[in-house]
Coordinates of C-alpha atoms in Angstrom, one line a residue:
M140 CA -19.0 18.5 -7.3
S141 CA -18.6 15.4 -9.5
V142 CA -14.8 15.9 -9.4
I143 CA -14.9 15.3 -5.6
Y144 CA -16.7 12.0 -6.1
V145 CA -14.1 10.9 -8.7
L146 CA -11.2 11.9 -6.4
I147 CA -12.8 10.0 -3.5
C148 CA -13.2 6.9 -5.6
I149 CA -9.6 7.1 -6.8
S150 CA -8.3 7.6 -3.3
I151 CA -10.2 4.6 -2.0
L152 CA -8.8 2.5 -4.8
V153 CA -5.3 3.6 -4.0
A154 CA -5.8 2.9 -0.3
A155 CA -7.2 -0.5 -1.1
T156 CA -4.2 -1.3 -3.3
F157 CA -1.7 -0.3 -0.6
L158 CA -3.7 -2.4 2.0
Y159 CA -3.6 -5.4 -0.3
A160 CA 0.2 -5.0 -0.8
F161 CA 0.7 -4.7 2.9
I162 CA -1.3 -7.8 3.7
K163 CA 0.5 -9.7 1.0
A164 CA 3.9 -8.7 2.4
V165 CA 2.9 -9.6 6.0
R166 CA 1.6 -13.1 4.9
S167 CA 4.8 -13.8 2.9
G168 CA 6.8 -13.2 6.1
Q169 CA 8.7 -10.0 5.0
F170 CA 8.3 -8.5 8.5
D171 CA 9.1 -11.6 10.6
D172 CA 12.7 -10.7 11.4
D173 CA 12.5 -7.9 13.9
Y174 CA 15.7 -8.8 15.9
T175 CA 18.5 -8.6 13.3
P176 CA 18.1 -4.9 12.3
S177 CA 18.4 -3.8 16.0
V178 CA 21.6 -5.8 16.4
R179 CA 23.1 -4.9 13.0
M180 CA 23.5 -1.3 14.0
L181 CA 25.7 -2.3 16.9
F182 CA 28.2 -4.1 14.6
D183 CA 28.3 -1.6 11.7
D184 CA 31.7 -0.2 12.8
E185 CA 33.3 -3.7 13.0
L186 CA 32.0 -4.6 9.5
K187 CA 33.5 -1.4 8.1
K188 CA 36.8 -2.0 9.8
K189 CA 36.9 -5.5 8.3
E190 CA 36.2 -4.2 4.9
Q191 CA 38.9 -1.6 5.1
S192 CA 41.4 -4.1 6.3
K193 CA 40.6 -6.4 3.4
T194 CA 41.1 -3.6 0.9
K195 CA 44.4 -2.7 2.5
I196 CA 45.6 -6.3 2.3
E197 CA 44.4 -6.5 -1.4
T198 CA 46.3 -3.3 -2.3
K199 CA 49.5 -4.5 -0.7
N200 CA 49.5 -7.7 -2.8

């Protein structure tokens, strides 16, 4: 029975640690940019084409 109390205390400590890390990340502004990731996926193909053309040009020289 005492093992359950130890595991509950450890799980509360781990949960509090993750909550602290999340609050610290939110306050530092890590989650502020929510527009760029949605737009980035629209232009992935163009970025890959540019990289491929650069490598083709570099191999020709």
